[in-house]
Every structure is written in C-alpha cells, then in structure tokens.
PDB file of C-alpha atoms in Angstrom:
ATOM      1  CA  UNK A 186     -19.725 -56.764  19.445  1.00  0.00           C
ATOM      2  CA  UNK A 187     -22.194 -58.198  16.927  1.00  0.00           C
ATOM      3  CA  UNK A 188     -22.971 -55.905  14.054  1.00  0.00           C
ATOM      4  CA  UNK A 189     -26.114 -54.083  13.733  1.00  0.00           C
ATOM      5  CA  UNK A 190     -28.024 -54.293  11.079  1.00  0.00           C
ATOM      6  CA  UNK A 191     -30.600 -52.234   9.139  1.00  0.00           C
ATOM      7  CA  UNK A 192     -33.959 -53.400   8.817  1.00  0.00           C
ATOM      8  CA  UNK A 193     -34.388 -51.272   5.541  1.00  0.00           C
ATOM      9  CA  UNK A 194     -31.403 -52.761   3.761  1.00  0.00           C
ATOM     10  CA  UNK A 195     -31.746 -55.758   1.275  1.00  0.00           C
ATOM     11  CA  UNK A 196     -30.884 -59.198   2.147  1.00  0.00           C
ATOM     12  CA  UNK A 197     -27.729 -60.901   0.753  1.00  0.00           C
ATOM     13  CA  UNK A 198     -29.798 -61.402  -2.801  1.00  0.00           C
ATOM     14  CA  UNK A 199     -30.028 -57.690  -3.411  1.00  0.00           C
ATOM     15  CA  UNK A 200     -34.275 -57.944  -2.883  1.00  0.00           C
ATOM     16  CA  UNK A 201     -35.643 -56.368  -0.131  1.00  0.00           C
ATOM     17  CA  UNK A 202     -36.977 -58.970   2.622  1.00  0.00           C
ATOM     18  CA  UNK A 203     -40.242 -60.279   3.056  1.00  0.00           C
ATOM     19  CA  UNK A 204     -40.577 -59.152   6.382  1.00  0.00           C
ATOM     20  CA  UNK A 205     -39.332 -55.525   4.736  1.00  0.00           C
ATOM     21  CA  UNK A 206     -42.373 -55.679   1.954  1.00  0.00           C
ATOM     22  CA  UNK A 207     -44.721 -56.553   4.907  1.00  0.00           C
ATOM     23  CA  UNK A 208     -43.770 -53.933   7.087  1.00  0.00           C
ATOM     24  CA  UNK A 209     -43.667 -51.470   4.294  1.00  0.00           C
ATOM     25  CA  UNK A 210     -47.361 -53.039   3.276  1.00  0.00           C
ATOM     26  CA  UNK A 211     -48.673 -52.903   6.917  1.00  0.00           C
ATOM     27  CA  UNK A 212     -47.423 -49.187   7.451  1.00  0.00           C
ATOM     28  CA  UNK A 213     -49.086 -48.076   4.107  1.00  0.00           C
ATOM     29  CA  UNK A 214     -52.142 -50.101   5.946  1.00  0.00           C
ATOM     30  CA  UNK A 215     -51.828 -48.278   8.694  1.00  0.00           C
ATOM     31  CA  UNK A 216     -51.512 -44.817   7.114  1.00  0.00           C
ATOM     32  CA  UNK A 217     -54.338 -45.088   5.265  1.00  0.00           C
ATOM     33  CA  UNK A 218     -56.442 -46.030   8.535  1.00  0.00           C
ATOM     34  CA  UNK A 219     -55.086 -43.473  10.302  1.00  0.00           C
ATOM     35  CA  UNK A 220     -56.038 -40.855   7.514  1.00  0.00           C
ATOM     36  CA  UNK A 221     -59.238 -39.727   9.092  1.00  0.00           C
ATOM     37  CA  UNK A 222     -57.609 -39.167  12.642  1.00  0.00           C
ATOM     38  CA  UNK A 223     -54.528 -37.130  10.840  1.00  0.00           C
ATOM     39  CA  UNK A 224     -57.381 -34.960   8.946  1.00  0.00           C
ATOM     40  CA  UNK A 225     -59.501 -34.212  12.239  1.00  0.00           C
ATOM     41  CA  UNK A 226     -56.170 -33.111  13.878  1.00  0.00           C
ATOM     42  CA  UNK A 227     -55.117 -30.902  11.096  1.00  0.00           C
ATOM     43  CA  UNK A 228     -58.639 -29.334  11.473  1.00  0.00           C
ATOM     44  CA  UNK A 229     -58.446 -29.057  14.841  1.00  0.00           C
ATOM     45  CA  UNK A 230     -54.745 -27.472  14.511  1.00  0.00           C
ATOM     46  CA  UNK A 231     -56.459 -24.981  11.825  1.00  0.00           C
ATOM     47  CA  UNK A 232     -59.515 -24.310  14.388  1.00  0.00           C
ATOM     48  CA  UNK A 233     -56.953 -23.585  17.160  1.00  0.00           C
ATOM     49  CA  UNK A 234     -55.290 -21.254  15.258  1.00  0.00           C
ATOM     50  CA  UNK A 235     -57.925 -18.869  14.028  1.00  0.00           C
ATOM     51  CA  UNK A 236     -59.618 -19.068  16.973  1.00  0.00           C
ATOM     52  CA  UNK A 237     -55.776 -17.450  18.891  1.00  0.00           C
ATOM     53  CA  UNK A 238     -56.149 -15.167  16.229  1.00  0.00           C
ATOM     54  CA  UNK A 239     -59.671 -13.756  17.236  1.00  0.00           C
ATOM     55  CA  UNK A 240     -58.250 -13.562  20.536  1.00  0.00           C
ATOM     56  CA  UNK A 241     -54.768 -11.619  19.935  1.00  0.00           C
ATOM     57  CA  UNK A 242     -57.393  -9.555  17.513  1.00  0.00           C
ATOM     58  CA  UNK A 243     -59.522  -8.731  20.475  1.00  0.00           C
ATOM     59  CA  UNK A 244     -57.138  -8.335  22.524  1.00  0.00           C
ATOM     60  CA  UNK A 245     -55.837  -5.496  20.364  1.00  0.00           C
ATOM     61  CA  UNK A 246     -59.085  -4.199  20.351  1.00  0.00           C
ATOM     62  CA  UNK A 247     -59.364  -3.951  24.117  1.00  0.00           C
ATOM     63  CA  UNK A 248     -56.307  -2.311  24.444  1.00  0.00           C
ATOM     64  CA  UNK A 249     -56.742   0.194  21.769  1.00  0.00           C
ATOM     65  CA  UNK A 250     -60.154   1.138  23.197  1.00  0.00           C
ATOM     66  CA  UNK A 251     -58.771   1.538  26.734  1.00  0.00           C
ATOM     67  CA  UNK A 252     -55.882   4.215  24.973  1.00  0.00           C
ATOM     68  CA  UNK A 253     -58.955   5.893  23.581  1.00  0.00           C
ATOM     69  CA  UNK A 254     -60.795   6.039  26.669  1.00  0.00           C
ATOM     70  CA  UNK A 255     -58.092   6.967  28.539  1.00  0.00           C
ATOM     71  CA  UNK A 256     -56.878   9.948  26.184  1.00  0.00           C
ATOM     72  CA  UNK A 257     -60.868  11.118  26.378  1.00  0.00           C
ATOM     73  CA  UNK A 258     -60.504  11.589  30.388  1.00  0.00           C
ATOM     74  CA  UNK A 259     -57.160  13.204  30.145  1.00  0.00           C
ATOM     75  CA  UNK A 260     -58.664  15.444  27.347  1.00  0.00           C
ATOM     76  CA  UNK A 261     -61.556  15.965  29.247  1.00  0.00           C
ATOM     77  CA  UNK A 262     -59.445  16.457  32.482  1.00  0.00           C
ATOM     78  CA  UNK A 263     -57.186  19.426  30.498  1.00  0.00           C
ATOM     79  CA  UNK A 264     -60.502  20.968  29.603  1.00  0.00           C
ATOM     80  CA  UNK A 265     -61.807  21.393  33.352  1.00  0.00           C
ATOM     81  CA  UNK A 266     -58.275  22.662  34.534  1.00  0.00           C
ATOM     82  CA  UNK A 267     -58.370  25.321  31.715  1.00  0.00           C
ATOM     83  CA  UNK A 268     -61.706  26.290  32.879  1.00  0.00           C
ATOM     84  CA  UNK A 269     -65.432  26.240  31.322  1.00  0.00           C
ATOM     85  CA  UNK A 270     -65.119  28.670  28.498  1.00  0.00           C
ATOM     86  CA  UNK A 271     -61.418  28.166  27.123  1.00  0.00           C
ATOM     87  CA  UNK A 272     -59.264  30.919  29.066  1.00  0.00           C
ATOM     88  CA  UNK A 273     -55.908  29.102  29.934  1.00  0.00           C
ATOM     89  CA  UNK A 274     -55.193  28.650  33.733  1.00  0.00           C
ATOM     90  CA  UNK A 275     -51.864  30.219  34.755  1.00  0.00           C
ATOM     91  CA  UNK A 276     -48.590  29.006  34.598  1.00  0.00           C
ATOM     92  CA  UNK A 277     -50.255  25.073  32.792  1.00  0.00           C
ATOM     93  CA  UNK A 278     -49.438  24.643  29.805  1.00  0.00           C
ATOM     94  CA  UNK A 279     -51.150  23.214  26.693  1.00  0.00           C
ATOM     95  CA  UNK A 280     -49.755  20.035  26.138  1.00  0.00           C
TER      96      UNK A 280
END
C-alpha cells in the first residue's frame, strides 16, 4: 500500500514546499476575499437571533395576557354565581 502523505509536512529539506507556501498564500487570498461575505453572515446570524428573541418575547406576552384574561372571566364568572351584591350562594365555596 503506498504511504500517504501530508500535504502540510515539509519536504525532505526540512522547508515547507512551494506548492505548501502557495496554498497557504492562496487561502490567506481567499480569506481575505471572502471577509465581506463572512461579515454579512455573522450579521445576518445576529439579525436572526434578536429577531427569535422578539418572537419568544411576544410570545410570552400573548400567553401571559391570555392567563390574565382568562383569570378576569373566571373572576368575573365567581362574582355572578355569588350573586349581585356579595351574599355567598349556598353550599360554593370561595375559592
């Protein structure tokens, strides 16, 4: 089986190859290119998550205004059963 080499090791002089120093060159290149793309994305990434924030937070909102709402009508509901001026209803209790 012939043996496998790594492209980032140096050659037999103990200097990295010129292909190596090219690639390494080209990538840095590249990177730097790329640089505006990478920065849009992280924005985008930053955007995306404050804007799932304002939604969980609304979300939240929602549902604690639907427990309030809800608590009203039973509270309202508890005061009809007991009757217009305050006298207890039989055998109910108060909750």
């Amino acid at each position: 089986m012939p043996e496998i080499r790594n492209a980032a090791t140096a050659g037999s002089s103990g200097r990295p190859r010129r292909t190596d120093v090219r690639s390494a060159s080209l990538n840095r290149a590249l990177a730097g290119a790329r640089a505006p793309q990478v920065a849009a994305a992280q924005r985008v990434q930053l955007h995306r998550d404050v804007s799932d924030a304002g939604r969980r937070r609304a979300a939240l909102s929602a549902l604690v205004a639907a427990r309030r709402r809800t608590n009203f009508l039973l509270g309202t509901l508890d005061g009809l059963r007991r009757g217009a001026d305050g006298r207890r209803v039989p055998g109910q209790s108060t909750g």
